[in-house]
Every structure is written in structure tokens, then in C-alpha cells.
PDB file of C-alpha atoms in Angstrom:
ATOM      1  CA  MET A 970      -4.500  21.001 -24.970  1.00 70.00           C
ATOM      2  CA  SER A 971      -1.426  22.315 -23.141  1.00 76.00           C
ATOM      3  CA  ASN A 972      -3.668  24.558 -21.042  1.00 86.00           C
ATOM      4  CA  ILE A 973      -5.754  21.552 -20.015  1.00 90.00           C
ATOM      5  CA  ILE A 974      -2.640  19.633 -18.943  1.00 88.00           C
ATOM      6  CA  ARG A 975      -1.477  22.637 -16.909  1.00 88.00           C
ATOM      7  CA  ASP A 976      -4.895  22.869 -15.273  1.00 91.00           C
ATOM      8  CA  ILE A 977      -4.783  19.180 -14.334  1.00 90.00           C
ATOM      9  CA  LYS A 978      -1.296  19.531 -12.853  1.00 88.00           C
ATOM     10  CA  GLY A 979      -2.369  22.643 -10.970  1.00 88.00           C
ATOM     11  CA  ASN A 980      -5.391  20.810  -9.601  1.00 91.00           C
ATOM     12  CA  TYR A 981      -3.199  18.088  -8.121  1.00 90.00           C
ATOM     13  CA  LEU A 982      -0.927  20.690  -6.550  1.00 88.00           C
ATOM     14  CA  LYS A 983      -3.995  22.166  -4.869  1.00 90.00           C
ATOM     15  CA  MET A 984      -5.099  18.719  -3.703  1.00 90.00           C
ATOM     16  CA  GLU A 985      -1.629  18.106  -2.309  1.00 89.00           C
ATOM     17  CA  ARG A 986      -1.646  21.398  -0.456  1.00 88.00           C
ATOM     18  CA  GLU A 987      -5.147  20.788   0.919  1.00 88.00           C
ATOM     19  CA  LEU A 988      -4.160  17.317   2.086  1.00 89.00           C
ATOM     20  CA  VAL A 989      -1.158  18.595   4.023  1.00 87.00           C
ATOM     21  CA  THR A 990      -3.172  21.511   5.469  1.00 85.00           C
ATOM     22  CA  GLN A 991      -5.979  19.252   6.654  1.00 86.00           C
ATOM     23  CA  LEU A 992      -3.603  16.713   8.177  1.00 85.00           C
ATOM     24  CA  ASN A 993      -1.800  19.411  10.105  1.00 80.00           C
ATOM     25  CA  TYR A 994      -4.988  21.123  11.271  1.00 75.00           C
ATOM     26  CA  ASP A 995      -5.158  21.444  15.055  1.00 63.00           C
ATOM     27  CA  VAL A 996      -8.280  19.655  16.240  1.00 53.00           C
ATOM     28  CA  THR A 997      -7.363  19.758  19.928  1.00 52.00           C
ATOM     29  CA  ASN A 998     -10.099  22.210  20.818  1.00 50.00           C
ATOM     30  CA  HIS A 999     -12.754  20.599  18.653  1.00 52.00           C
ATOM     31  CA  GLN A1000     -15.011  17.629  19.273  1.00 50.00           C
ATOM     32  CA  LEU A1001     -12.745  15.318  17.317  1.00 54.00           C
ATOM     33  CA  THR A1002      -9.737  13.240  18.212  1.00 60.00           C
ATOM     34  CA  ALA A1003      -6.685  14.021  16.133  1.00 60.00           C
ATOM     35  CA  GLY A1004      -6.132  10.348  15.301  1.00 65.00           C
ATOM     36  CA  SER A1005      -9.680   9.725  14.066  1.00 80.00           C
ATOM     37  CA  TYR A1006      -9.765  12.985  12.117  1.00 82.00           C
ATOM     38  CA  ARG A1007      -6.487  12.352  10.321  1.00 86.00           C
ATOM     39  CA  GLU A1008      -7.257   8.711   9.678  1.00 89.00           C
ATOM     40  CA  GLU A1009     -10.456   9.748   7.905  1.00 91.00           C
ATOM     41  CA  ILE A1010      -8.429  12.118   5.710  1.00 92.00           C
ATOM     42  CA  TRP A1011      -6.060   9.306   4.746  1.00 94.00           C
ATOM     43  CA  VAL A1012      -9.042   7.045   3.947  1.00 94.00           C
ATOM     44  CA  ASN A1013     -10.420   9.728   1.635  1.00 93.00           C
ATOM     45  CA  PHE A1014      -6.963  10.173   0.098  1.00 94.00           C
ATOM     46  CA  PHE A1015      -6.570   6.514  -0.850  1.00 96.00           C
ATOM     47  CA  GLY A1016     -10.202   6.303  -1.914  1.00 94.00           C
ATOM     48  CA  ARG A1017      -9.535   8.974  -4.534  1.00 92.00           C
ATOM     49  CA  ILE A1018      -6.439   7.381  -6.042  1.00 93.00           C
ATOM     50  CA  VAL A1019      -6.955   3.598  -6.119  1.00 93.00           C
ATOM     51  CA  PRO A1020      -9.145   1.810  -8.695  1.00 90.00           C
ATOM     52  CA  LYS A1021     -12.778   1.207  -7.722  1.00 89.00           C
ATOM     53  CA  LYS A1022     -12.215  -2.553  -7.744  1.00 88.00           C
ATOM     54  CA  PHE A1023     -10.646  -2.070  -4.323  1.00 92.00           C
ATOM     55  CA  ASN A1024     -12.543  -1.502  -1.099  1.00 92.00           C
ATOM     56  CA  ILE A1025     -11.155   0.431   1.839  1.00 94.00           C
ATOM     57  CA  ALA A1026     -11.860  -0.551   5.433  1.00 93.00           C
ATOM     58  CA  ARG A1027     -10.827   1.067   8.707  1.00 93.00           C
ATOM     59  CA  SER A1028      -9.726  -0.552  11.957  1.00 93.00           C
ATOM     60  CA  VAL A1029      -9.646  -4.189  10.863  1.00 94.00           C
ATOM     61  CA  PHE A1030      -7.488  -7.252  11.429  1.00 96.00           C
ATOM     62  CA  ILE A1031      -5.826  -9.353   8.738  1.00 96.00           C
ATOM     63  CA  ILE A1032      -5.820 -13.138   9.150  1.00 96.00           C
ATOM     64  CA  ASP A1033      -4.453 -16.160   7.322  1.00 95.00           C
ATOM     65  CA  SER A1034      -5.494 -19.812   7.174  1.00 94.00           C
ATOM     66  CA  ASN A1035      -2.783 -20.720   9.693  1.00 94.00           C
ATOM     67  CA  GLN A1036      -4.665 -18.879  12.472  1.00 94.00           C
ATOM     68  CA  ASN A1037      -2.286 -15.920  12.432  1.00 96.00           C
ATOM     69  CA  VAL A1038      -3.864 -12.542  13.188  1.00 97.00           C
ATOM     70  CA  SER A1039      -2.268  -9.150  12.616  1.00 97.00           C
ATOM     71  CA  LYS A1040      -2.234  -6.170  14.908  1.00 97.00           C
ATOM     72  CA  GLU A1041      -5.085  -3.760  14.255  1.00 96.00           C
ATOM     73  CA  VAL A1042      -4.748  -2.178  10.813  1.00 97.00           C
ATOM     74  CA  ASP A1043      -5.785   1.454  10.496  1.00 96.00           C
ATOM     75  CA  ILE A1044      -6.633   1.163   6.795  1.00 97.00           C
ATOM     76  CA  ALA A1045      -6.849  -1.933   4.598  1.00 96.00           C
ATOM     77  CA  ILE A1046      -7.077  -1.768   0.806  1.00 96.00           C
ATOM     78  CA  TYR A1047      -8.551  -5.052  -0.383  1.00 94.00           C
ATOM     79  CA  ASP A1048     -10.246  -6.691  -3.358  1.00 89.00           C
ATOM     80  CA  GLU A1049     -13.777  -8.044  -2.993  1.00 79.00           C
ATOM     81  CA  GLN A1050     -14.120  -9.156  -6.597  1.00 77.00           C
ATOM     82  CA  TYR A1051     -11.959 -12.242  -6.199  1.00 69.00           C
ATOM     83  CA  THR A1052     -12.138 -12.609  -2.434  1.00 71.00           C
ATOM     84  CA  PRO A1053     -15.553 -11.428  -1.222  1.00 66.00           C
ATOM     85  CA  TYR A1054     -15.065 -12.564   2.344  1.00 74.00           C
ATOM     86  CA  ILE A1055     -14.811 -10.657   5.580  1.00 79.00           C
ATOM     87  CA  PHE A1056     -15.167 -12.669   8.757  1.00 88.00           C
ATOM     88  CA  ASN A1057     -16.997 -10.750  11.465  1.00 88.00           C
ATOM     89  CA  TYR A1058     -17.061 -10.970  15.232  1.00 87.00           C
ATOM     90  CA  GLY A1059     -19.602  -8.377  16.235  1.00 88.00           C
ATOM     91  CA  LEU A1060     -18.320  -5.120  14.796  1.00 86.00           C
ATOM     92  CA  ILE A1061     -14.776  -6.448  14.450  1.00 90.00           C
ATOM     93  CA  LYS A1062     -13.738  -7.360  10.912  1.00 92.00           C
ATOM     94  CA  PHE A1063     -11.151  -9.966   9.940  1.00 94.00           C
ATOM     95  CA  ILE A1064     -10.015  -9.859   6.307  1.00 94.00           C
ATOM     96  CA  PRO A1065      -8.178 -12.849   4.754  1.00 94.00           C
ATOM     97  CA  VAL A1066      -4.680 -11.903   3.655  1.00 95.00           C
ATOM     98  CA  GLU A1067      -5.328 -13.303   0.165  1.00 93.00           C
ATOM     99  CA  ALA A1068      -7.659 -10.346  -0.481  1.00 93.00           C
ATOM    100  CA  VAL A1069      -5.442  -7.571   0.827  1.00 95.00           C
ATOM    101  CA  ALA A1070      -3.386  -5.420  -1.532  1.00 95.00           C
ATOM    102  CA  ALA A1071      -2.102  -2.878   1.010  1.00 97.00           C
ATOM    103  CA  VAL A1072      -2.225  -2.080   4.708  1.00 98.00           C
ATOM    104  CA  VAL A1073      -1.751   1.395   6.109  1.00 97.00           C
ATOM    105  CA  GLN A1074      -0.517   2.499   9.524  1.00 96.00           C
ATOM    106  CA  CYS A1075      -1.358   6.122  10.345  1.00 94.00           C
ATOM    107  CA  LYS A1076       0.813   8.028  12.794  1.00 89.00           C
ATOM    108  CA  SER A1077       0.841  11.667  13.813  1.00 82.00           C
ATOM    109  CA  ARG A1078       3.880  13.505  15.161  1.00 75.00           C
ATOM    110  CA  ASN A1079       5.964  10.902  16.948  1.00 81.00           C
ATOM    111  CA  LEU A1080       7.100   7.482  15.816  1.00 86.00           C
ATOM    112  CA  ASN A1081       7.768   4.628  18.217  1.00 89.00           C
ATOM    113  CA  PRO A1082      10.188   2.215  16.501  1.00 90.00           C
ATOM    114  CA  GLU A1083       9.225  -0.728  18.684  1.00 92.00           C
ATOM    115  CA  ASP A1084       5.512  -0.284  18.004  1.00 94.00           C
ATOM    116  CA  LEU A1085       6.079   0.071  14.261  1.00 94.00           C
ATOM    117  CA  GLU A1086       8.332  -2.978  14.080  1.00 95.00           C
ATOM    118  CA  GLU A1087       5.873  -5.073  16.095  1.00 96.00           C
ATOM    119  CA  TRP A1088       3.014  -3.974  13.827  1.00 97.00           C
ATOM    120  CA  ALA A1089       4.976  -4.667  10.632  1.00 96.00           C
ATOM    121  CA  ASP A1090       6.085  -8.078  11.909  1.00 96.00           C
ATOM    122  CA  SER A1091       2.459  -9.013  12.577  1.00 97.00           C
ATOM    123  CA  ILE A1092       1.774  -8.380   8.889  1.00 97.00           C
ATOM    124  CA  ASP A1093       4.872 -10.187   7.634  1.00 96.00           C
ATOM    125  CA  VAL A1094       4.022 -13.372   9.543  1.00 97.00           C
ATOM    126  CA  LEU A1095       0.804 -13.794   7.540  1.00 97.00           C
ATOM    127  CA  LYS A1096       1.044 -16.357   4.736  1.00 95.00           C
ATOM    128  CA  THR A1097      -1.214 -16.734   1.729  1.00 93.00           C
ATOM    129  CA  SER A1098      -2.407 -20.164   0.652  1.00 92.00           C
ATOM    130  CA  ASN A1099      -2.671 -21.274  -2.972  1.00 86.00           C
ATOM    131  CA  ASP A1100      -4.953 -24.219  -2.203  1.00 89.00           C
ATOM    132  CA  SER A1101      -7.500 -22.800  -4.644  1.00 88.00           C
ATOM    133  CA  ILE A1102      -9.641 -24.173  -7.452  1.00 88.00           C
ATOM    134  CA  VAL A1103     -11.157 -21.740  -9.946  1.00 86.00           C
ATOM    135  CA  ARG A1104     -12.686 -22.066 -13.396  1.00 87.00           C
ATOM    136  CA  LEU A1105     -11.072 -19.616 -15.763  1.00 82.00           C
ATOM    137  CA  ALA A1106     -11.929 -18.868 -19.390  1.00 85.00           C
ATOM    138  CA  THR A1107     -10.003 -21.704 -20.980  1.00 87.00           C
ATOM    139  CA  TYR A1108      -9.048 -24.059 -18.157  1.00 86.00           C
ATOM    140  CA  ILE A1109      -9.501 -25.016 -14.522  1.00 89.00           C
ATOM    141  CA  HIS A1110      -6.940 -23.373 -12.244  1.00 81.00           C
ATOM    142  CA  ILE A1111      -5.791 -25.682  -9.476  1.00 84.00           C
ATOM    143  CA  GLY A1112      -3.338 -24.116  -7.104  1.00 81.00           C
ATOM    144  CA  LYS A1113      -0.070 -25.761  -6.170  1.00 66.00           C
ATOM    145  CA  LEU A1114      -0.979 -28.174  -3.378  1.00 51.00           C
ATOM    146  CA  LYS A1115       2.404 -29.754  -2.746  1.00 51.00           C
ATOM    147  CA  GLU A1116       5.767 -28.187  -2.128  1.00 52.00           C
ATOM    148  CA  ASP A1117       7.434 -30.681  -4.500  1.00 50.00           C
ATOM    149  CA  ASP A1118       5.128 -29.883  -7.425  1.00 51.00           C
ATOM    150  CA  SER A1119       7.847 -28.966  -9.903  1.00 49.00           C
ATOM    151  CA  LYS A1120       5.380 -28.664 -12.772  1.00 50.00           C
ATOM    152  CA  ASN A1121       3.918 -25.482 -11.346  1.00 53.00           C
ATOM    153  CA  ASN A1122       5.648 -22.539 -13.031  1.00 62.00           C
ATOM    154  CA  ALA A1123       3.189 -19.824 -12.035  1.00 71.00           C
ATOM    155  CA  ILE A1124       4.588 -16.328 -11.539  1.00 78.00           C
ATOM    156  CA  GLN A1125       2.302 -15.748  -8.570  1.00 82.00           C
ATOM    157  CA  THR A1126       2.868 -18.274  -5.799  1.00 84.00           C
ATOM    158  CA  ALA A1127       2.364 -16.140  -2.681  1.00 89.00           C
ATOM    159  CA  THR A1128       1.499 -12.516  -2.071  1.00 91.00           C
ATOM    160  CA  ARG A1129       1.796 -10.155   0.844  1.00 93.00           C
ATOM    161  CA  PRO A1130       0.280  -6.743   1.514  1.00 96.00           C
ATOM    162  CA  ILE A1131       2.138  -3.561   0.641  1.00 97.00           C
ATOM    163  CA  LYS A1132       2.955  -1.948   3.989  1.00 98.00           C
ATOM    164  CA  ILE A1133       2.418   1.835   4.000  1.00 97.00           C
ATOM    165  CA  LEU A1134       3.277   4.266   6.786  1.00 96.00           C
ATOM    166  CA  CYS A1135       1.484   7.624   6.782  1.00 94.00           C
ATOM    167  CA  HIS A1136       3.239  10.094   9.059  1.00 89.00           C
ATOM    168  CA  ILE A1137       2.815  13.781   9.895  1.00 87.00           C
ATOM    169  CA  PRO A1138       6.156  15.171  11.131  1.00 81.00           C
ATOM    170  CA  VAL A1139       6.517  18.882  11.815  1.00 70.00           C
ATOM    171  CA  ASN A1140       9.571  19.167   9.585  1.00 70.00           C
ATOM    172  CA  GLU A1141      10.821  17.245   6.589  1.00 69.00           C
ATOM    173  CA  THR A1142      12.774  14.202   7.751  1.00 67.00           C
ATOM    174  CA  ASN A1143      16.096  12.902   6.530  1.00 62.00           C
ATOM    175  CA  THR A1144      16.322   9.955   4.170  1.00 56.00           C
ATOM    176  CA  ASP A1145      17.568   7.560   6.842  1.00 57.00           C
ATOM    177  CA  ASP A1146      15.609   4.486   7.865  1.00 59.00           C
ATOM    178  CA  SER A1147      15.431   5.253  11.563  1.00 68.00           C
ATOM    179  CA  LYS A1148      12.404   5.098  13.850  1.00 77.00           C
ATOM    180  CA  GLY A1149      10.962   1.993  12.214  1.00 84.00           C
ATOM    181  CA  ARG A1150      10.382   3.496   8.777  1.00 88.00           C
ATOM    182  CA  ASN A1151      12.586   0.813   7.207  1.00 90.00           C
ATOM    183  CA  LYS A1152       9.930  -1.799   8.025  1.00 93.00           C
ATOM    184  CA  PHE A1153       7.575  -0.285   5.442  1.00 95.00           C
ATOM    185  CA  ASP A1154       7.409  -0.511   1.664  1.00 96.00           C
ATOM    186  CA  ILE A1155       6.119   3.036   1.239  1.00 96.00           C
ATOM    187  CA  VAL A1156       6.437   5.959   3.635  1.00 94.00           C
ATOM    188  CA  ILE A1157       4.236   9.013   3.085  1.00 94.00           C
ATOM    189  CA  GLU A1158       5.143  12.067   5.134  1.00 91.00           C
ATOM    190  CA  ALA A1159       2.978  15.183   5.171  1.00 88.00           C
ATOM    191  CA  HIS A1160       5.281  17.645   6.875  1.00 79.00           C
ATOM    192  CA  GLN A1161       4.113  21.153   7.739  1.00 69.00           C
ATOM    193  CA  ASN A1162       7.338  23.063   7.195  1.00 65.00           C
ATOM    194  CA  SER A1163       9.455  22.976   4.066  1.00 54.00           C
ATOM    195  CA  LYS A1164      12.636  24.967   3.502  1.00 50.00           C
ATOM    196  CA  SER A1165      12.457  24.196  -0.211  1.00 47.00           C
ATOM    197  CA  ASN A1166       8.999  25.780  -0.348  1.00 47.00           C
ATOM    198  CA  GLU A1167      10.141  28.922   1.440  1.00 45.00           C
ATOM    199  CA  LYS A1168      13.123  29.338  -0.864  1.00 44.00           C
ATOM    200  CA  GLN A1169      11.190  28.745  -4.060  1.00 43.00           C
ATOM    201  CA  ASN A1170       8.238  30.970  -3.100  1.00 42.00           C
ATOM    202  CA  LYS A1171      10.280  34.089  -2.396  1.00 41.00           C
ATOM    203  CA  ASP A1172      10.236  35.482  -5.918  1.00 38.00           C
ATOM    204  CA  ALA A1173       7.303  33.697  -7.502  1.00 35.00           C
ATOM    205  CA  SER A1174       3.595  33.218  -7.004  1.00 36.00           C
ATOM    206  CA  GLU A1175       2.507  30.332  -4.812  1.00 36.00           C
ATOM    207  CA  GLU A1176       0.358  28.903  -7.573  1.00 36.00           C
ATOM    208  CA  THR A1177       3.229  28.405  -9.990  1.00 35.00           C
ATOM    209  CA  SER A1178       5.987  27.523  -7.558  1.00 37.00           C
ATOM    210  CA  TYR A1179       4.316  25.386  -4.917  1.00 38.00           C
ATOM    211  CA  VAL A1180       6.401  22.267  -4.377  1.00 43.00           C
ATOM    212  CA  GLY A1181       4.222  20.545  -1.853  1.00 50.00           C
ATOM    213  CA  ASN A1182       4.989  19.187   1.582  1.00 78.00           C
ATOM    214  CA  LEU A1183       4.448  15.555   0.725  1.00 87.00           C
ATOM    215  CA  LYS A1184       7.497  13.350   0.840  1.00 90.00           C
ATOM    216  CA  ILE A1185       7.026   9.784  -0.408  1.00 93.00           C
ATOM    217  CA  THR A1186       9.747   7.172  -0.126  1.00 92.00           C
ATOM    218  CA  PHE A1187       9.696   3.731  -1.754  1.00 95.00           C
ATOM    219  CA  ALA A1188      11.658   0.764  -0.463  1.00 94.00           C
ATOM    220  CA  ASP A1189      11.627  -0.834  -3.910  1.00 94.00           C
ATOM    221  CA  ASN A1190      13.657   0.492  -6.807  1.00 94.00           C
ATOM    222  CA  ASP A1191      12.357  -1.240  -9.939  1.00 95.00           C
ATOM    223  CA  LEU A1192       9.350  -3.206 -11.195  1.00 95.00           C
ATOM    224  CA  PHE A1193      11.210  -6.514 -11.246  1.00 92.00           C
ATOM    225  CA  THR A1194      11.748  -6.228  -7.488  1.00 92.00           C
ATOM    226  CA  VAL A1195       8.061  -5.402  -7.107  1.00 94.00           C
ATOM    227  CA  LEU A1196       7.096  -8.467  -9.157  1.00 91.00           C
ATOM    228  CA  GLN A1197       9.180 -10.751  -6.957  1.00 90.00           C
ATOM    229  CA  LYS A1198       8.252  -9.164  -3.657  1.00 92.00           C
ATOM    230  CA  TYR A1199       4.484  -9.258  -4.023  1.00 92.00           C
ATOM    231  CA  ASN A1200       4.011 -12.327  -6.218  1.00 89.00           C
ATOM    232  CA  GLN A1201       6.589 -14.739  -4.827  1.00 86.00           C
ATOM    233  CA  ALA A1202       6.691 -13.790  -1.176  1.00 86.00           C
ATOM    234  CA  ASP A1203       7.433 -17.411  -0.323  1.00 83.00           C
ATOM    235  CA  LYS A1204      10.742 -17.393  -2.190  1.00 78.00           C
ATOM    236  CA  ASP A1205      14.047 -15.579  -1.931  1.00 67.00           C
ATOM    237  CA  ASP A1206      15.118 -14.014  -5.227  1.00 59.00           C
ATOM    238  CA  SER A1207      14.370 -17.254  -7.064  1.00 59.00           C
ATOM    239  CA  LEU A1208      12.212 -15.899  -9.877  1.00 60.00           C
ATOM    240  CA  GLU A1209      13.533 -16.950 -13.271  1.00 59.00           C
ATOM    241  CA  THR A1210      15.191 -13.852 -14.719  1.00 58.00           C
ATOM    242  CA  ASN A1211      15.718 -14.911 -18.327  1.00 59.00           C
ATOM    243  CA  GLY A1212      13.749 -13.175 -21.042  1.00 65.00           C
ATOM    244  CA  LYS A1213      13.357  -9.673 -22.402  1.00 70.00           C
ATOM    245  CA  ASN A1214      10.303  -8.877 -20.313  1.00 76.00           C
ATOM    246  CA  PHE A1215      12.145  -9.419 -17.055  1.00 81.00           C
ATOM    247  CA  GLU A1216      15.045  -7.304 -18.258  1.00 86.00           C
ATOM    248  CA  LYS A1217      12.610  -4.504 -19.121  1.00 90.00           C
ATOM    249  CA  LEU A1218      11.157  -4.710 -15.619  1.00 91.00           C
ATOM    250  CA  LYS A1219      14.623  -4.331 -14.129  1.00 91.00           C
ATOM    251  CA  GLU A1220      15.201  -1.258 -16.257  1.00 93.00           C
ATOM    252  CA  ARG A1221      11.881   0.371 -15.357  1.00 95.00           C
ATOM    253  CA  LYS A1222      12.410   2.267 -12.106  1.00 96.00           C
ATOM    254  CA  ILE A1223       9.768   3.547  -9.691  1.00 96.00           C
ATOM    255  CA  GLY A1224      11.418   6.955 -10.108  1.00 94.00           C
ATOM    256  CA  ASP A1225      10.597   6.890 -13.818  1.00 95.00           C
ATOM    257  CA  TYR A1226       6.983   7.642 -12.894  1.00 95.00           C
ATOM    258  CA  LYS A1227       7.720  11.008 -11.310  1.00 94.00           C
ATOM    259  CA  VAL A1228       5.999  14.068 -12.750  1.00 92.00           C
ATOM    260  CA  GLY A1229       8.100  17.223 -12.504  1.00 88.00           C
ATOM    261  CA  HIS A1230      11.172  19.023 -13.734  1.00 81.00           C
ATOM    262  CA  LYS A1231      14.242  20.039 -11.733  1.00 75.00           C
ATOM    263  CA  THR A1232      12.963  21.738  -8.550  1.00 77.00           C
ATOM    264  CA  LYS A1233       9.298  21.633  -9.553  1.00 82.00           C
ATOM    265  CA  LYS A1234       7.673  18.510  -8.155  1.00 86.00           C
ATOM    266  CA  TYR A1235       4.204  17.072  -8.413  1.00 91.00           C
ATOM    267  CA  THR A1236       4.439  14.532  -5.620  1.00 92.00           C
ATOM    268  CA  LEU A1237       0.767  13.584  -5.401  1.00 93.00           C
ATOM    269  CA  LEU A1238       0.336  13.202  -9.151  1.00 94.00           C
ATOM    270  CA  SER A1239       3.541  11.145  -9.274  1.00 95.00           C
ATOM    271  CA  PHE A1240       2.348   8.878  -6.468  1.00 96.00           C
ATOM    272  CA  ILE A1241      -0.888   8.087  -8.282  1.00 96.00           C
ATOM    273  CA  PHE A1242       1.086   6.698 -11.226  1.00 96.00           C
ATOM    274  CA  GLN A1243       3.690   4.994  -9.017  1.00 97.00           C
ATOM    275  CA  PHE A1244       1.295   3.301  -6.599  1.00 97.00           C
ATOM    276  CA  ASN A1245      -1.151   2.162  -9.260  1.00 96.00           C
ATOM    277  CA  GLN A1246       1.694   0.747 -11.372  1.00 96.00           C
ATOM    278  CA  ILE A1247       2.759  -1.291  -8.341  1.00 96.00           C
ATOM    279  CA  LEU A1248      -0.825  -2.482  -7.881  1.00 94.00           C
ATOM    280  CA  MET A1249      -0.867  -3.510 -11.538  1.00 93.00           C
ATOM    281  CA  MET A1250       2.152  -5.732 -10.897  1.00 91.00           C
ATOM    282  CA  ILE A1251       0.038  -7.605  -8.358  1.00 88.00           C
ATOM    283  CA  ASN A1252      -3.027  -7.269 -10.594  1.00 77.00           C
ATOM    284  CA  ASN A1253      -5.409  -9.398  -8.555  1.00 75.00           C
ATOM    285  CA  PRO A1254      -4.900 -10.849  -5.102  1.00 76.00           C
ATOM    286  CA  MET A1255      -4.591 -14.614  -4.765  1.00 83.00           C
ATOM    287  CA  PHE A1256      -7.611 -16.712  -5.657  1.00 86.00           C
ATOM    288  CA  PHE A1257      -9.409 -17.434  -2.417  1.00 89.00           C
ATOM    289  CA  PRO A1258      -8.289 -20.783  -0.896  1.00 91.00           C
ATOM    290  CA  HIS A1259     -11.665 -21.953   0.408  1.00 91.00           C
ATOM    291  CA  LYS A1260     -10.376 -25.371   1.484  1.00 91.00           C
ATOM    292  CA  ALA A1261      -7.515 -23.869   3.502  1.00 92.00           C
ATOM    293  CA  TYR A1262      -9.930 -21.840   5.616  1.00 93.00           C
ATOM    294  CA  VAL A1263     -12.321 -24.770   5.958  1.00 93.00           C
ATOM    295  CA  ASP A1264      -9.383 -26.794   7.294  1.00 94.00           C
ATOM    296  CA  MET A1265      -8.527 -23.989   9.717  1.00 93.00           C
ATOM    297  CA  PHE A1266     -12.046 -23.907  11.193  1.00 92.00           C
ATOM    298  CA  ASN A1267     -12.259 -27.712  11.331  1.00 94.00           C
ATOM    299  CA  LYS A1268      -8.903 -27.961  13.069  1.00 90.00           C
ATOM    300  CA  ASP A1269     -10.068 -25.564  15.743  1.00 85.00           C
ATOM    301  CA  ILE A1270     -13.287 -27.559  16.215  1.00 88.00           C
ATOM    302  CA  GLN A1271     -11.291 -30.754  16.737  1.00 85.00           C
ATOM    303  CA  GLU A1272      -9.093 -29.050  19.319  1.00 83.00           C
ATOM    304  CA  GLU A1273     -12.037 -27.830  21.420  1.00 77.00           C
TER     305      GLU A1273
END
């Protein structure tokens, strides 16, 4: 059994190495644009690590029922099981924010802080609606329709997409939040050069010592923060914190899901556990608020 576990870990190290190599491949002299080529690699990457309940779409816009529209999103990870709607205008796709679990911005070498902040702000302005009615197994779910409805004690009142930045710097960056990286919940950097790799590979085989050139940074520290951030996006730290379960969530850190020991890291394998645990804290996107979008279209008709 131990040999099987080692083989699995080794496989993910190879995948990590291949990912970084492909992302840093020079396509200048080939019939491909670097942006399109790398974006396709990131699509394949997320397609291999997220549950099949999620769909992945490229070059889309995210909308809400208040007529807000995001900047173009390179990659959207969304759920079609509970929200099977994509509004189309020709080849352009508009996905309701209630369906979206994560949005990804792909950048190559250079980061423009102003562009990143503007893009992130266009995501943050989107608001989910809980004007939904759904039959569940044992009761009829009716979303909170009024702000003064004190009887509604649901954990999930409003969600927002996880914002992910995928970046390909030449060298490993510092841990500071400069260049707009602080606007994202997760930053994935596939850097080509790594001093830690060079040092560790001097006296050992690459297969056993490869660290990987992926660096993944999370803005959130523990699962309680994740629960609040993506389930009560309409509130400010107001989630009731009493109870053993909440205390356990505070104790469970994102860093607890790292696979590795001392200098030996399995960044890709760790990220699979970390990212999917975060997705499990959201579980399903908001139930689709049909009436809210009907009202949006009707309002526009009246204003014509």
C-alpha cells in the first residue's frame, strides 16, 4: 500500500512539473497566441481537479438581477445542476452570479494593479438574490424576501464567487500583496525559476526531490472565515459563533490540508484538497431566484 501512495504522490509531482513547463513554454514562433494557449492549460487544470458537478466556461460575463455585469471572465467555474441558466447574446455568454462558484483571471508575465483591481471590483459589485422558491425533500424552501424577516436563520444568505488569479512570473514572488494580488482570494503562481529547487536538486535525483514551481497563496486562514465569506457575503462578521461546530471551523486551518514534510512539498496535491474543501463549504450555489430575473427583464421593458 505504501508503494501505491508513493506512486500517487509522484504522479502529482509530475503533473505539477508538466503544468509549469507547459505554462512557461514559448509559443511566440508558433501559430498560437500565448494568452489563448495558457488559458487553455488553466482550463484543463481546473477541469481535472474540481468535481464533475461543475462546468467550466471560457470568456464569459457574470451578471446579477440588479443589471450589474462583470468585466470579461477568463474562466468561470459554475454549477448547472441547481442553476441551469446561461443567457446568450450571439456567442457571448452571461452567467447568473447565483450559479458561479469561482472566477479565474489568467495573466502571463506582468501584472497591472489597476486592471486587476478594476476586474475584481466588477465581480465584488455583483449581488446574489435569495428570492427563490424550491421544493425540497421535506419542506418548501422560500427565500428571505424582506430585510426585516428576523425568522430567517439560514446559514447561507448571499454568496459570491471565489476570485482566483493565475499568474506566470519568471521568478518566485515575495509574499507581499502588491500589484493587485490582494484583491484575490487565491493566487496561483507558476514561476519558471526556483532557488529552492536548485538547492534541493544538487545532491539528489529530480524524481525524489522535486519541489515544484507552483506557489499558491490563500487570503483566508480558516474554514470559519470561508463559511462567512462565501455564505453570508451580505453581512459583516455577523454569523452566530456559538456552538462546537463553529469553534471546530475556526480551529481548522487551510494550511492543515497541505501534503508534505519539511522542505518536501506537494503543492498541486495540497491544492486539490484545499480548494475542494473550500467548495464544500459553499456546497451548492444559491437556489436560482427566477422571480428576481423576471423582475429585471420586466423593469427594462418598462423603461424602453
